[in-house]
mmCIF file of C-alpha atoms in Angstrom:
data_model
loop_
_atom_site.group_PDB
_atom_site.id
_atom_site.type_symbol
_atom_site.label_atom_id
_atom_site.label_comp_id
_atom_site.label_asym_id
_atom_site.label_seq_id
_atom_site.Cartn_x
_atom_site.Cartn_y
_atom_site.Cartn_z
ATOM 1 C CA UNK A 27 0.000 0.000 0.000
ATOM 2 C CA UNK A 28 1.209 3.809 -0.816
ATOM 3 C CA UNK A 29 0.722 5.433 2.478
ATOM 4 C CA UNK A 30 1.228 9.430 3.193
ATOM 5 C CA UNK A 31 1.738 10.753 6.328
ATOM 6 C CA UNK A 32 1.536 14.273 6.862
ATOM 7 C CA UNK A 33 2.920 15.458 10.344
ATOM 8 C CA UNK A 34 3.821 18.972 11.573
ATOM 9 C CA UNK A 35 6.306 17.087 14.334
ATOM 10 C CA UNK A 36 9.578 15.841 12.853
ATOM 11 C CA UNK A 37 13.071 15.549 13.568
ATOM 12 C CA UNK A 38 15.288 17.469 14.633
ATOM 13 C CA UNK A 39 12.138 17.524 17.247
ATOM 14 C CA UNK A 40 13.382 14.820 20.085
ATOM 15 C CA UNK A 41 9.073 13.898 21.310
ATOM 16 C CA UNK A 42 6.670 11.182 21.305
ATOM 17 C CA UNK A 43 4.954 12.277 18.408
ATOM 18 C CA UNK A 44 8.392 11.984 16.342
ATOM 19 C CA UNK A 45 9.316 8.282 17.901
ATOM 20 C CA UNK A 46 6.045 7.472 17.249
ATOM 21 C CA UNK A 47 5.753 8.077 13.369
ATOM 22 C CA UNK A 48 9.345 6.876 13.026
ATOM 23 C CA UNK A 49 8.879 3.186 14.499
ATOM 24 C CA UNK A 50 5.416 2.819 12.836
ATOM 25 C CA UNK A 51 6.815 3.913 9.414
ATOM 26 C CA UNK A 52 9.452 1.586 9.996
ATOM 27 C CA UNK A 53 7.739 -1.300 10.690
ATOM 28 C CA UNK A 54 5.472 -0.483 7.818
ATOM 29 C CA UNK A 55 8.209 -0.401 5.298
ATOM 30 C CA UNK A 56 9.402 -3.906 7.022
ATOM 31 C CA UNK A 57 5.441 -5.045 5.537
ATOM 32 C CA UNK A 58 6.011 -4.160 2.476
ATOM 33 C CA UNK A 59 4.393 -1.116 2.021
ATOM 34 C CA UNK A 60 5.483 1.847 0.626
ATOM 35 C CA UNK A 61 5.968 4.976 3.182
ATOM 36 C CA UNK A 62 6.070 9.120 2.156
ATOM 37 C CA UNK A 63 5.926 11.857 4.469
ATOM 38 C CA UNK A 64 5.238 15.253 4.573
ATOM 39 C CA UNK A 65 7.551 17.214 7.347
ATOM 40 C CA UNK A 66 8.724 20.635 8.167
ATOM 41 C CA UNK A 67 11.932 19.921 6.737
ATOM 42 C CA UNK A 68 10.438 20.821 3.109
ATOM 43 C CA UNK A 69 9.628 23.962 3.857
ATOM 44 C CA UNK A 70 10.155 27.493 5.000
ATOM 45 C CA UNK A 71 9.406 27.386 8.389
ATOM 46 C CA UNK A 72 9.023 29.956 11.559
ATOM 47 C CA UNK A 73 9.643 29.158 15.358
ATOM 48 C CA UNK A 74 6.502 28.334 17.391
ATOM 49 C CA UNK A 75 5.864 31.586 19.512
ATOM 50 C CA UNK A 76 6.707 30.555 23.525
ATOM 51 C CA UNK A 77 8.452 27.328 21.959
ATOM 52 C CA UNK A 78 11.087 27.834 19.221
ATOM 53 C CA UNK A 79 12.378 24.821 19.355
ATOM 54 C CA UNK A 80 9.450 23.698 17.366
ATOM 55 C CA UNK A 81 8.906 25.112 13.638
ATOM 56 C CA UNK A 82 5.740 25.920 12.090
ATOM 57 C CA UNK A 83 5.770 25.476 8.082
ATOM 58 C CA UNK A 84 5.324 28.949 6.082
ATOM 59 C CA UNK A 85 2.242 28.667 3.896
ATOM 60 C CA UNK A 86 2.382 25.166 2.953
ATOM 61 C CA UNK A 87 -0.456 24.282 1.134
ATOM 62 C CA UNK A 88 0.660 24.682 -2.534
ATOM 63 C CA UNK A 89 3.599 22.297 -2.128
ATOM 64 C CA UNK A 90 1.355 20.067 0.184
ATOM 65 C CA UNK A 91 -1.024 19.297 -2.975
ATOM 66 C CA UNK A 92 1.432 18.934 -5.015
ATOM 67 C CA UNK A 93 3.145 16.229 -3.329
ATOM 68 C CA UNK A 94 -0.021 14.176 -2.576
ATOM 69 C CA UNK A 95 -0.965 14.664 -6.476
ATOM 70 C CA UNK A 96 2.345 13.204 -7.291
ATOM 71 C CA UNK A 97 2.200 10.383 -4.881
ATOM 72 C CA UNK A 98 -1.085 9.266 -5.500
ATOM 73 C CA UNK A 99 -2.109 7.905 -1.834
ATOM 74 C CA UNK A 100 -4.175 4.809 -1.546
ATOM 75 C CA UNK A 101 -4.113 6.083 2.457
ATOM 76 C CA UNK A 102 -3.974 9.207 3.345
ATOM 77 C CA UNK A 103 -2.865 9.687 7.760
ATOM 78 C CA UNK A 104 -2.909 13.370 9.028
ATOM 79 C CA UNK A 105 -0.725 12.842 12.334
ATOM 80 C CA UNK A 106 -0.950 17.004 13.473
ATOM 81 C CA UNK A 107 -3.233 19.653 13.512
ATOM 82 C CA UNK A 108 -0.290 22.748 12.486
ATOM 83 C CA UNK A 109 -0.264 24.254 8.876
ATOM 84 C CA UNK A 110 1.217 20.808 7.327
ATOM 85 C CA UNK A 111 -2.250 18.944 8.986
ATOM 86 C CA UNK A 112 -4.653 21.959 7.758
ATOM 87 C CA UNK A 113 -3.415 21.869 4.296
ATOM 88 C CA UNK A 114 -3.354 18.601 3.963
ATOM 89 C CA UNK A 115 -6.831 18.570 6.183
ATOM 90 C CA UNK A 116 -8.160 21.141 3.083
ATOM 91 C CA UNK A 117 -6.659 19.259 -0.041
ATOM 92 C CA UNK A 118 -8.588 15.725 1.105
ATOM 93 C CA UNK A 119 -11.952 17.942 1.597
ATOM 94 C CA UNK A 120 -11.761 19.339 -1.870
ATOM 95 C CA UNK A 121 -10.744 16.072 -3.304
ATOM 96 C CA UNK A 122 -13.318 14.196 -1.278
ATOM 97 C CA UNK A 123 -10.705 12.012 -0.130
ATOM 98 C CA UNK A 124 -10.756 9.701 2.951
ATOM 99 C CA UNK A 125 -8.405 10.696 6.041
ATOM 100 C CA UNK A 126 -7.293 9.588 9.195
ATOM 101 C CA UNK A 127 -5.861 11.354 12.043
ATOM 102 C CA UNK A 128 -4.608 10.805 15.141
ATOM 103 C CA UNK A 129 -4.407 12.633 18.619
ATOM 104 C CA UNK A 130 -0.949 12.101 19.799
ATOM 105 C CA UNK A 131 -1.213 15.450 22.452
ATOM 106 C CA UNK A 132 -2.788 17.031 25.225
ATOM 107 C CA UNK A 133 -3.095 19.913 23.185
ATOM 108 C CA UNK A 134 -5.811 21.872 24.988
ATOM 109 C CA UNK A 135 -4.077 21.389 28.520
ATOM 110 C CA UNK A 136 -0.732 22.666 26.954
ATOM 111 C CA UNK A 137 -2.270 25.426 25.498
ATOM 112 C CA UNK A 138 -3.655 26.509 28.619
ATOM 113 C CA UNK A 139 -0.709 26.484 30.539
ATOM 114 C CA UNK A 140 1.308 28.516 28.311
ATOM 115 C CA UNK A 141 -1.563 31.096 27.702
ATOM 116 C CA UNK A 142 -4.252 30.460 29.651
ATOM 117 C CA UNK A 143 -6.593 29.941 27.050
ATOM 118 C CA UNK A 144 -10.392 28.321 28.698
ATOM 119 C CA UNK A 145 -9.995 24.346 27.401
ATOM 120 C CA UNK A 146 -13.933 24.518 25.830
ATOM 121 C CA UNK A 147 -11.950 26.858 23.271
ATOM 122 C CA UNK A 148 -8.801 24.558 22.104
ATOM 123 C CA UNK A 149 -11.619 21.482 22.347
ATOM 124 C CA UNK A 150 -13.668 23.324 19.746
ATOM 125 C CA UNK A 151 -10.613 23.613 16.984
ATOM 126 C CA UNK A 152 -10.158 20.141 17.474
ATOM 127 C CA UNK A 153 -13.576 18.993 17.307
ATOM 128 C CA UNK A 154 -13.613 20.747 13.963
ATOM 129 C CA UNK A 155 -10.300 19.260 12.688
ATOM 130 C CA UNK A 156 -11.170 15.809 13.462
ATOM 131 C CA UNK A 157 -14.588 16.225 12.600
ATOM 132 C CA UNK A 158 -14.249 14.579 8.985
ATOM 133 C CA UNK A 159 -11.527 12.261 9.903
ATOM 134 C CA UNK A 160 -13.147 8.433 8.946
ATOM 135 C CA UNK A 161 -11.215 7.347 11.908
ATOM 136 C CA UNK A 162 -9.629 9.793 14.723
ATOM 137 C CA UNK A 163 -6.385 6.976 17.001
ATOM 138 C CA UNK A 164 -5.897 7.438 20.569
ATOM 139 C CA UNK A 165 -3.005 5.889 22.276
ATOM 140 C CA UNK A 166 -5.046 4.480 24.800
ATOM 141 C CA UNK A 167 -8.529 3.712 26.149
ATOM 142 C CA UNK A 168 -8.392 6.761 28.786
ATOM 143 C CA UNK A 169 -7.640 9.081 25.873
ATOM 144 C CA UNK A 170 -10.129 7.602 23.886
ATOM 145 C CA UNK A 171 -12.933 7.938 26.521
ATOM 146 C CA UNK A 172 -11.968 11.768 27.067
ATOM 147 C CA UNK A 173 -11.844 12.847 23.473
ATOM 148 C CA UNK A 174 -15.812 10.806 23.166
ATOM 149 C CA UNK A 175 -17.129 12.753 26.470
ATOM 150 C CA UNK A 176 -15.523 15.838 24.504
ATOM 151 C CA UNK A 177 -17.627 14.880 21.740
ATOM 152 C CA UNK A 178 -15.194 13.478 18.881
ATOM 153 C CA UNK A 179 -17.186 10.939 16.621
ATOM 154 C CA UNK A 180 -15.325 7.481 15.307
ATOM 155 C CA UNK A 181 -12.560 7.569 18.105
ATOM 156 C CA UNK A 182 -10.361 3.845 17.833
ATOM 157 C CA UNK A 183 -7.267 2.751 19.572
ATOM 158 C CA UNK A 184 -3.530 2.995 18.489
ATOM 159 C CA UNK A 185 -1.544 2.091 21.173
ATOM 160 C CA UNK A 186 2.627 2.112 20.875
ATOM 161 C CA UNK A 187 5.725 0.017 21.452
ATOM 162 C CA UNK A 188 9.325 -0.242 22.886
ATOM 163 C CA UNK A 189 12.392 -1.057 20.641
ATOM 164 C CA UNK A 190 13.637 -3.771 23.595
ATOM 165 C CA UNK A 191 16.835 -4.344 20.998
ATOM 166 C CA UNK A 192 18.040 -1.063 22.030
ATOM 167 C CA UNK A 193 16.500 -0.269 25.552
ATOM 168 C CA UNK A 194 17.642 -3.227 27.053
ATOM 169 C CA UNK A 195 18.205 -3.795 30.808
ATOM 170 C CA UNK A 196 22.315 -3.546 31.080
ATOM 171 C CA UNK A 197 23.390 -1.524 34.052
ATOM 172 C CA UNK A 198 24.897 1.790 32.593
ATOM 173 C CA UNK A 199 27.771 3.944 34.141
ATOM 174 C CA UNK A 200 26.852 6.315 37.356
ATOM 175 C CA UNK A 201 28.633 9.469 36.263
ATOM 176 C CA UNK A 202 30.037 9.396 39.603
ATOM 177 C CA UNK A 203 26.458 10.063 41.188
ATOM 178 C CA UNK A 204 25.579 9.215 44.326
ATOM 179 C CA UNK A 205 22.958 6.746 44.324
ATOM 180 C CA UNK A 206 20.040 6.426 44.448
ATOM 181 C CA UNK A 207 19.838 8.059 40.911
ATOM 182 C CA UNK A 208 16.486 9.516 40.077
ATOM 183 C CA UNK A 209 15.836 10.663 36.672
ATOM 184 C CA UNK A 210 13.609 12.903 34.361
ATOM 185 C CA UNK A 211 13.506 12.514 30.313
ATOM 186 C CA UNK A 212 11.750 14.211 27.980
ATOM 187 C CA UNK A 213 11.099 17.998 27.223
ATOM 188 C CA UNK A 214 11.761 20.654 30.155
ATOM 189 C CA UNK A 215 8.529 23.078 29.623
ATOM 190 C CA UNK A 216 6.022 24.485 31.917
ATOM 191 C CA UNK A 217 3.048 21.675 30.654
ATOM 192 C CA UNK A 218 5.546 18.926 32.031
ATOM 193 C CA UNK A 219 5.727 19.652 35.486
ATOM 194 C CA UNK A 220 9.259 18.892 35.859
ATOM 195 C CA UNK A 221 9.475 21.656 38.695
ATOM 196 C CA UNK A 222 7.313 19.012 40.723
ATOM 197 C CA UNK A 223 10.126 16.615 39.929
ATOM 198 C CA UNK A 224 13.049 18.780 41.019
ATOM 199 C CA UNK A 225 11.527 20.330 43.918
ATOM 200 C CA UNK A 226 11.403 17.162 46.081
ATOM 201 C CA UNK A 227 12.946 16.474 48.519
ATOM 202 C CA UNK A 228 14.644 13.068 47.893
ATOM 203 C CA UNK A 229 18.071 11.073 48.513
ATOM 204 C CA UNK A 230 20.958 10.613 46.113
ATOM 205 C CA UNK A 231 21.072 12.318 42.921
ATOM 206 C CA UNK A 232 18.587 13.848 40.195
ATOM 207 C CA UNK A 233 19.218 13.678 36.693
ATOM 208 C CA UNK A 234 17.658 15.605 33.396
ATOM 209 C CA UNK A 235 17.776 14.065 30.083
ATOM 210 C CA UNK A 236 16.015 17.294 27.134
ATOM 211 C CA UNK A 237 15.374 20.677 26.522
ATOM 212 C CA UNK A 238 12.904 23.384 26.324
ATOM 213 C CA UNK A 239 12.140 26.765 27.018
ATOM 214 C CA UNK A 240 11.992 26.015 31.027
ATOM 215 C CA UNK A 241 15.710 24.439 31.137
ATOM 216 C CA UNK A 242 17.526 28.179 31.963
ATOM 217 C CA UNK A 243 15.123 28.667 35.080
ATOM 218 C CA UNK A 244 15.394 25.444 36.153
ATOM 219 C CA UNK A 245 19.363 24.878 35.681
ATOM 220 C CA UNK A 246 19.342 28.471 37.937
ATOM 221 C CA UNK A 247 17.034 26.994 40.285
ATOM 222 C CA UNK A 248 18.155 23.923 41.261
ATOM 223 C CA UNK A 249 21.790 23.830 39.992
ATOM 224 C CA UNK A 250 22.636 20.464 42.040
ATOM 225 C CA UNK A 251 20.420 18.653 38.928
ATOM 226 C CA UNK A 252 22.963 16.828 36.631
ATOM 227 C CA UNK A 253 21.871 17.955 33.291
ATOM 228 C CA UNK A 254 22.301 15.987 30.533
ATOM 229 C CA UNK A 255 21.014 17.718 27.477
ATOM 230 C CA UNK A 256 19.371 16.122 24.339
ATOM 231 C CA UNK A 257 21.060 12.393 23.927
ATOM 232 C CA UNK A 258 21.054 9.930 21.104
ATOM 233 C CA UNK A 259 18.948 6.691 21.453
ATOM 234 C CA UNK A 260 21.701 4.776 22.439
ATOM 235 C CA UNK A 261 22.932 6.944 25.102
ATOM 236 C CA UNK A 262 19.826 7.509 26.084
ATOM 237 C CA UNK A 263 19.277 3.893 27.203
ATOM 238 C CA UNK A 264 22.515 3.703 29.104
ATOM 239 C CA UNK A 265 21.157 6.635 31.147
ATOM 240 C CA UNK A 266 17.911 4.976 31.866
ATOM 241 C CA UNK A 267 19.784 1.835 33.050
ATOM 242 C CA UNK A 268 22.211 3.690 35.072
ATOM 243 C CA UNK A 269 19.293 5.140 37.022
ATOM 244 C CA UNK A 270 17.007 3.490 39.727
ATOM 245 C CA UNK A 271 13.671 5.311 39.138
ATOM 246 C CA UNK A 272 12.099 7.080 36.373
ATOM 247 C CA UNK A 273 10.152 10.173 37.849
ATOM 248 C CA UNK A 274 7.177 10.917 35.614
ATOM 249 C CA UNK A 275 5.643 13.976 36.585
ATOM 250 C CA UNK A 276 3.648 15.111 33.766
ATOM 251 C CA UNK A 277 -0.371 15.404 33.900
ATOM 252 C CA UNK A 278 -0.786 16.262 30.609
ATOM 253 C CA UNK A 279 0.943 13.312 28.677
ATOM 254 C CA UNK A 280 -1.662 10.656 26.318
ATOM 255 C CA UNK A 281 0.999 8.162 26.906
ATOM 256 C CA UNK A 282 4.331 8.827 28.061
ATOM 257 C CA UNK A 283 7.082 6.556 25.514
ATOM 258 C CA UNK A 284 9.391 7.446 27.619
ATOM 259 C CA UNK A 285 7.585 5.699 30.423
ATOM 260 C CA UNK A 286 8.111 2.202 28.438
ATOM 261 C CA UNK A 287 11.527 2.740 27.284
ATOM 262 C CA UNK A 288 12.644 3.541 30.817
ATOM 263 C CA UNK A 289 10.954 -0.472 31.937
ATOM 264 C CA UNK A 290 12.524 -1.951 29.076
ATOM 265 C CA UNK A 291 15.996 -0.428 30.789
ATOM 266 C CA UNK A 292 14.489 -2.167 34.268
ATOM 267 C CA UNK A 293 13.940 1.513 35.604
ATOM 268 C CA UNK A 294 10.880 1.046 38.060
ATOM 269 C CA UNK A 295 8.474 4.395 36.844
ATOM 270 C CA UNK A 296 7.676 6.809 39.797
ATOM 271 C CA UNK A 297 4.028 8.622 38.525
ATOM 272 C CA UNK A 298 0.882 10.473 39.684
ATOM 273 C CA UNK A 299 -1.834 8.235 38.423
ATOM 274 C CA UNK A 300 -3.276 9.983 35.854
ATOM 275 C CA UNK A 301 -3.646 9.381 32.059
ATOM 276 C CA UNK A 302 -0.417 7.742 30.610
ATOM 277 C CA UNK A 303 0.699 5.998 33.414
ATOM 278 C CA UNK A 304 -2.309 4.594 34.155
ATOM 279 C CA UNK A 305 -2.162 3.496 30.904
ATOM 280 C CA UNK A 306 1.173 1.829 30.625
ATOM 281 C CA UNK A 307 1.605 1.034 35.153
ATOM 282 C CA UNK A 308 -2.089 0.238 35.942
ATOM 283 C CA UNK A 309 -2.217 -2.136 38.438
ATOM 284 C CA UNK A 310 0.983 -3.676 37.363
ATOM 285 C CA UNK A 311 3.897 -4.120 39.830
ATOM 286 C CA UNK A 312 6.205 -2.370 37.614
ATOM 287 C CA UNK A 313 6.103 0.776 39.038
ATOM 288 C CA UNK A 314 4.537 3.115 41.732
ATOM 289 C CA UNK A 315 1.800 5.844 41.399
ATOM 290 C CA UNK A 316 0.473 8.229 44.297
ATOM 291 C CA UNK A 317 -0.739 11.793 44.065
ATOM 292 C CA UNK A 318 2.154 12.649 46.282
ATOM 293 C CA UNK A 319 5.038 12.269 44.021
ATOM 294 C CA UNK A 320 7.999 11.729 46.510
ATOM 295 C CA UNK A 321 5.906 8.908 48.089
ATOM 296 C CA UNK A 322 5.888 7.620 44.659
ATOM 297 C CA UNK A 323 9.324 7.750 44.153
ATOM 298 C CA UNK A 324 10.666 6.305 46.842
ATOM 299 C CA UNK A 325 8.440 3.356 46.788
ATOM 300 C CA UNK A 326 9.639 3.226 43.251
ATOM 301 C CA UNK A 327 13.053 1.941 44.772
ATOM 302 C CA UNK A 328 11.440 -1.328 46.328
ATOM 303 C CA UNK A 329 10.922 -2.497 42.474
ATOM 304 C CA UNK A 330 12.388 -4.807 40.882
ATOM 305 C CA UNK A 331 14.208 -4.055 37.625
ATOM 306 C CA UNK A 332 13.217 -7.712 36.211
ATOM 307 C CA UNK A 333 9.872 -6.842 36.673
ATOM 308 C CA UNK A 334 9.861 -3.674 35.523
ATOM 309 C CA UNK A 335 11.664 -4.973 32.120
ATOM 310 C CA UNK A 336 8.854 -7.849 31.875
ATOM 311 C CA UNK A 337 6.002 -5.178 31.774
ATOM 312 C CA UNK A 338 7.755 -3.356 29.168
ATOM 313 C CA UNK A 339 8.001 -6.732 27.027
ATOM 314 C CA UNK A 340 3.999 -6.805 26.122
ATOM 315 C CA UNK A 341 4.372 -3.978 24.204
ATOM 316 C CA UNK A 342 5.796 -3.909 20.661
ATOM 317 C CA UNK A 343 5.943 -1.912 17.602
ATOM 318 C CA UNK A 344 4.981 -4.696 15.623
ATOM 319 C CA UNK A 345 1.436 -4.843 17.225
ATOM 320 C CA UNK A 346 1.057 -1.000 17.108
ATOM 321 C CA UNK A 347 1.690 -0.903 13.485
ATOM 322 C CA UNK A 348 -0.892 -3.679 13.075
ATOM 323 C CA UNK A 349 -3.633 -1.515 14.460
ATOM 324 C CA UNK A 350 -2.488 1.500 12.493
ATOM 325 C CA UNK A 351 -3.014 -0.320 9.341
ATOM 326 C CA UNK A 352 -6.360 -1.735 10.459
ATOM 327 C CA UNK A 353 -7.305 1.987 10.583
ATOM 328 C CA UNK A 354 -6.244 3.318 7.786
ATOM 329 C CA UNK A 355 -9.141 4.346 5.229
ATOM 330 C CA UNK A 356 -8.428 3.234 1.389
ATOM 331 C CA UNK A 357 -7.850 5.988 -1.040
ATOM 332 C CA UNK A 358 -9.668 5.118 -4.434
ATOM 333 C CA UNK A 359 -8.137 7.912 -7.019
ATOM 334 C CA UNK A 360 -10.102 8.279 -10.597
ATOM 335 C CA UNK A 361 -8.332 8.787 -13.584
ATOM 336 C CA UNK A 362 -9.238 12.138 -15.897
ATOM 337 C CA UNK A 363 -10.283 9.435 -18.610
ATOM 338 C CA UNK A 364 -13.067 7.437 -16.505
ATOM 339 C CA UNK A 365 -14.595 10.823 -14.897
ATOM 340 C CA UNK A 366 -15.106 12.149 -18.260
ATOM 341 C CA UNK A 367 -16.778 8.524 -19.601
ATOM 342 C CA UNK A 368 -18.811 8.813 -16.295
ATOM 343 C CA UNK A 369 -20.178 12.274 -16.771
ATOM 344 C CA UNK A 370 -20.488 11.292 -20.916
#
């Protein structure tokens, strides 16, 4: 199948959203099917205001149709609601073309805490840009239940995976820490609480793996942290098996990748129990949610790194990709020739 993804998140962009569309287009080239995307990268693009790190495209939407003209879909996925997901959003209207999308972000509760928007408003937009999607994936059943009581129509499932070849369970180096080593990956910004994170009180050592627009403040503010900066996968997973919990304190996550890639490491997670880990923890012994974080945490050292690695285990890219597929709507495309016999 010739499948077209359109997606406003892309590298250099270290996120869930990128890992996401990476592994599944991955696995769906290892199928057999044939994989384009539309990214930033192909166009002009300006920094997100409040959030540079993250470009916007610059009027997209001539080069947009052009490239799904000259691909020819037979599925068409819209993975982000910025300009790439509008214009591409707009050019399957006109065409009358089937769509998919997904809802990989807690985009309402983000932009309230950066401008303090009411939710009611940011759940209106995306009412109306899922609104003709033939199928609209959450990454899990909580998500899915929220976006329904919000009043999205033809919500399904699309859950996500672990690459256990490279987050494997190895003991990493201690960069002369002292133990026990908690640790925080994943981007440093106001809707990821990681304030709630450094401000405990807790033994040992902390440690920060990202960036974002709330790193200066926070490197100023609590300049014991070890910060690590952006790392590459492999590093990455050295880092999580160097450390003994994962500390988790977002509430505005759909998921939380970072939550299974630290159990594949044997990290125990440390969480308040709210969408995402409840999710990927539930009522598994794997790691430790409370609404008071630092009881979390340490609680989270009592855990066993064995069984936090066998929780990680059920999930797989493999499976993920599967349900993608199973979502995706077919794209029939009529050729100049047969419209005009059909209007003759």
């Amino acid at each position: 199948m010739r499948i077209m993804i359109v997606t406003d998140a892309w590298e250099p962009q270290v996120n869930g959203v990128v890992q996401t569309l990476k592994n599944t287009r991955r696995e769906l080239e290892t199928l057999g099917h044939e994989v384009a995307m539309i990214t930033p990268r192909d166009f002009i693009t300006l920094p997100c205001p409040t959030y540079p790190d993250i470009r916007l495209s610059l009027l997209p939407g001539r080069r947009v149709c052009q490239r799904l003209q000259d691909f020819i879909p037979e599925a068409l996925h819209i993975a982000t609601e910025g300009p790439l997901g509008m214009a591409a959003r707009a050019y399957a209207l006109r065409q009358n073309l089937p769509f998919t999308t997904a809802y990989h972000t807690r985009f309402p509760e983000y932009v309230r805490a950066r401008f303090a928007l009411p939710l009611s408003w940011t759940y209106a937009f995306l009412r109306w840009f899922h609104g003709p999607s033939r199928a609209v994936m959450a990454p899990t059943p909580v998500v899915q239940k929220d976006l329904q009581r919000q009043g999205f129509k033809r919500v399904v499932l699309w859950s996500r995976g672990v690459d256990l070849e490279i987050f494997r369970s190895e003991r990493g180096r201690r960069l002369d820490s002292a133990p026990p080593i908690f640790l925080y990956v994943g981007r440093v910004a106001v809707e990821k609480n990681v304030e709630a994170f450094l401000s405990l009180e807790l033994p040992g050592s902390k440690w920060v793996v990202g960036e974002g627009p709330a790193l200066p403040r926070l490197r100023q503010r609590y300049p014991k942290v070890n910060y690590l900066g952006v790392l590459n996968l492999q590093a990455l997973a050295a880092v999580y098996a160097s450390a003994d919990v994962f500390v988790f304190p977002s509430k505005t996550d759909t998921f939380g990748l970072v939550l299974l890639e630290a159990l594949a490491c044997g990290c125990p997670v440390a969480a308040y129990p709210v969408t995402g880990p409840l999710d990927v923890i539930g009522d598994s012994p794997a790691g430790a949610l409370n609404e008071d974080l630092r009881t979390a945490c340490l609680a989270a050292l009592n855990i066993s790194r064995v069984t936090a690695r066998a929780h990680a285990e059920k999930f797989s890219w493999a499976a993920a990709t599967h349900q993608f597929l199973a979502h995706l709507q077919p794209v029939v495309h009529v050729s100049p020739i047969i419209a005009e016999l059909g209007m003759g």
